[in-house]
CSV table of C-alpha atoms and ligand atoms in Angstrom, one decimal:
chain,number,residue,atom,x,y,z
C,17,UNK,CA,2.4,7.9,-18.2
C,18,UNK,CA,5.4,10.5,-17.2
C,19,UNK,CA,7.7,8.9,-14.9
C,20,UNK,CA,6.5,10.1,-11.5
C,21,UNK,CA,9.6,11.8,-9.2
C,22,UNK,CA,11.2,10.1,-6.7
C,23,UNK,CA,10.3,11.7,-3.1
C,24,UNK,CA,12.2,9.0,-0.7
C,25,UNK,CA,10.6,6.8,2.1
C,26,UNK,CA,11.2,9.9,5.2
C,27,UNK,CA,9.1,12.8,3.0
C,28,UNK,CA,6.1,10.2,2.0
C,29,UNK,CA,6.4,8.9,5.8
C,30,UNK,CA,6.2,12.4,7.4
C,31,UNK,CA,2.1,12.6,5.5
C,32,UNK,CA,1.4,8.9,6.7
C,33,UNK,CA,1.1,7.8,10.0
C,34,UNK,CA,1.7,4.2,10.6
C,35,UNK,CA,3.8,3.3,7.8
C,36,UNK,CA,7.7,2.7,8.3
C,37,UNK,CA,10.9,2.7,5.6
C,38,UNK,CA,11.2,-1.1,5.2
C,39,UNK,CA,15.3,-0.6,5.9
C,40,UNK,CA,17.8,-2.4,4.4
C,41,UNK,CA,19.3,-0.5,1.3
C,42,UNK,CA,16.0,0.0,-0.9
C,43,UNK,CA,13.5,2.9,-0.8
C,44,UNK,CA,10.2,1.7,0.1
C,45,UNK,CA,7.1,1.6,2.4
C,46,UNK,CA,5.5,-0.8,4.2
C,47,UNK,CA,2.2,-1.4,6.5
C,48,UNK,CA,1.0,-4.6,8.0
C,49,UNK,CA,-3.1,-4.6,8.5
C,50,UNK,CA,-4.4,-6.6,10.7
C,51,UNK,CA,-8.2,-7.2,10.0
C,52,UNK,CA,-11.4,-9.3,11.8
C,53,UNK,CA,-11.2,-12.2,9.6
C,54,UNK,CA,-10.2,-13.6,6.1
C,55,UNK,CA,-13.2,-11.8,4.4
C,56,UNK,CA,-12.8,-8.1,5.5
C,57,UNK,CA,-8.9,-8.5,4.6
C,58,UNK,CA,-9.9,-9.9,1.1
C,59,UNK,CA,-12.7,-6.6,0.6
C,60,UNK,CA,-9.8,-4.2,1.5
C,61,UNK,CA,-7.5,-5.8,-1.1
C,62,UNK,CA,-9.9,-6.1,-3.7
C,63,UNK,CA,-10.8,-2.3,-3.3
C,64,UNK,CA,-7.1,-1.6,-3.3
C,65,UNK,CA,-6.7,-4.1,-6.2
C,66,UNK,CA,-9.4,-1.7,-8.4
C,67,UNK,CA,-7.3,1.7,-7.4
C,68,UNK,CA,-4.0,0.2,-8.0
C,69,UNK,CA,-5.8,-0.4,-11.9
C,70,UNK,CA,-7.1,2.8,-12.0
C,71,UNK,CA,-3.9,4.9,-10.9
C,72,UNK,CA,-1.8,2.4,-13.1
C,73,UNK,CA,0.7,1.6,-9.6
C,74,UNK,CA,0.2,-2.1,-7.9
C,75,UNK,CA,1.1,-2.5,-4.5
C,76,UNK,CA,3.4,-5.9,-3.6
C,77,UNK,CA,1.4,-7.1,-1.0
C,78,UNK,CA,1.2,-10.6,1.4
C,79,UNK,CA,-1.9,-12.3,2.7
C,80,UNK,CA,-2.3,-14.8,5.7
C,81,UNK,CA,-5.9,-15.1,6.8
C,82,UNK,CA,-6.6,-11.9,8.5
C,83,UNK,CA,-3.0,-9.9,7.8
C,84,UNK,CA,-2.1,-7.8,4.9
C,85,UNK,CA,1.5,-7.2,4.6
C,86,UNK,CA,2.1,-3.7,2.3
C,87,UNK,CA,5.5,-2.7,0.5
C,88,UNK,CA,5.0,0.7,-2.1
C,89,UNK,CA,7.8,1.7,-4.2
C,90,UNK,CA,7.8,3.1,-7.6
C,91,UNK,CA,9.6,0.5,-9.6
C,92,UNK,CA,9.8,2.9,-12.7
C,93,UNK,CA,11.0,5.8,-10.1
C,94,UNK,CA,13.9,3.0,-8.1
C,95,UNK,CA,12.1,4.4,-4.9
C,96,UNK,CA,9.3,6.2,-3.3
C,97,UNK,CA,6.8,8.7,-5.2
C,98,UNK,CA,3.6,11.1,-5.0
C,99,UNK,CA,1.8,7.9,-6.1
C,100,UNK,CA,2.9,5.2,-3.1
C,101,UNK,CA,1.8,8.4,-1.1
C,102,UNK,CA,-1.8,8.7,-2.8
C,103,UNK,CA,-2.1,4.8,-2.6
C,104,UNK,CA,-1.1,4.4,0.8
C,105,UNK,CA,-3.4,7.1,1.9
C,106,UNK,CA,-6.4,5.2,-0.1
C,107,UNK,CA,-5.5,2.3,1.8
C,108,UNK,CA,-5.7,3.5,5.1
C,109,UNK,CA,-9.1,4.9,4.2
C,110,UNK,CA,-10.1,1.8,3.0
C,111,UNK,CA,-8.2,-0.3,5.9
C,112,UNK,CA,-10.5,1.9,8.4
C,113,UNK,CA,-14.2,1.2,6.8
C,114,UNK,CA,-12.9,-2.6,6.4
C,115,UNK,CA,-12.3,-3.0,10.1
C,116,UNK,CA,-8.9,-2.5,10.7
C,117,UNK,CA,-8.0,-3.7,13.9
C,118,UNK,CA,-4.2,-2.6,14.6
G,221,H2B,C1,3.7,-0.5,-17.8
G,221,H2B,C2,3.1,0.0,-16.5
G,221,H2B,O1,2.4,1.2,-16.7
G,221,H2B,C3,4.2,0.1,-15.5
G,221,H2B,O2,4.9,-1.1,-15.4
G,221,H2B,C4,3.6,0.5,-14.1
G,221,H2B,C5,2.7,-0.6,-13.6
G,221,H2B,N1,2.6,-0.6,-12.1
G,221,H2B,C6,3.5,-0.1,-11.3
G,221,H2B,N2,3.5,-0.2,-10.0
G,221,H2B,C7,4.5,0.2,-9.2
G,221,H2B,N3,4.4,0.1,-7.9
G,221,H2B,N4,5.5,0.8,-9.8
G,221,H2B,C8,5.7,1.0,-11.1
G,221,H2B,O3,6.7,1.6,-11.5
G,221,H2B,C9,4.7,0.5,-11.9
G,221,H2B,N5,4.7,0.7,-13.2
């Protein structure tokens, strides 16, 4: 696949509400979701888990019982692209018919 451009964390944050530059001297995105329980948390990521296989870009992700914790970069890019912005956005959409509760 062609190596995607790098946008930076403050143009893919300005199209998604709720995300935030993770800070320190990288360029990445995060999101934490908070969800009812261990098994809606687990459906979202394994929804996610199918896109980030179809688009070929794999979120770094943490998860305690009902919390997902979300960091997007584009490794091959050193920073943020087009695709954390289309992956992010899936997520959200996906986050919202899961249950999301924050
Ligand atoms: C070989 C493979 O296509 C690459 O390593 C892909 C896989 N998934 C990826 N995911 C992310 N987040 N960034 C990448 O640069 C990336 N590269």
């Amino acid at each position: 696949m062609s190596r995607p451009d790098k946008i930076g964390a403050a143009a893919a944050l300005a199209k998604l509400p709720g995300w935030n530059a993770l800070g320190g001297d990288r360029d990445a995105i995060t999101r934490t979701y908070l969800f009812p329980d261990f098994n809606t948390a687990f459906g979202f990521m394994a929804r996610a888990a199918l896109m980030a296989e179809k688009l070929d870009h794999h979120p770094e992700w943490f998860n305690v019982y009902n919390r997902v914790e979300v960091t997007l970069a584009t490794h091959d890019a050193d920073g943020v692209t087009e695709l954390d912005v289309t992956l992010a956005a899936f997520m959200d959409n996906a986050a919202h018919h899961a249950g999301l509760k924050n």
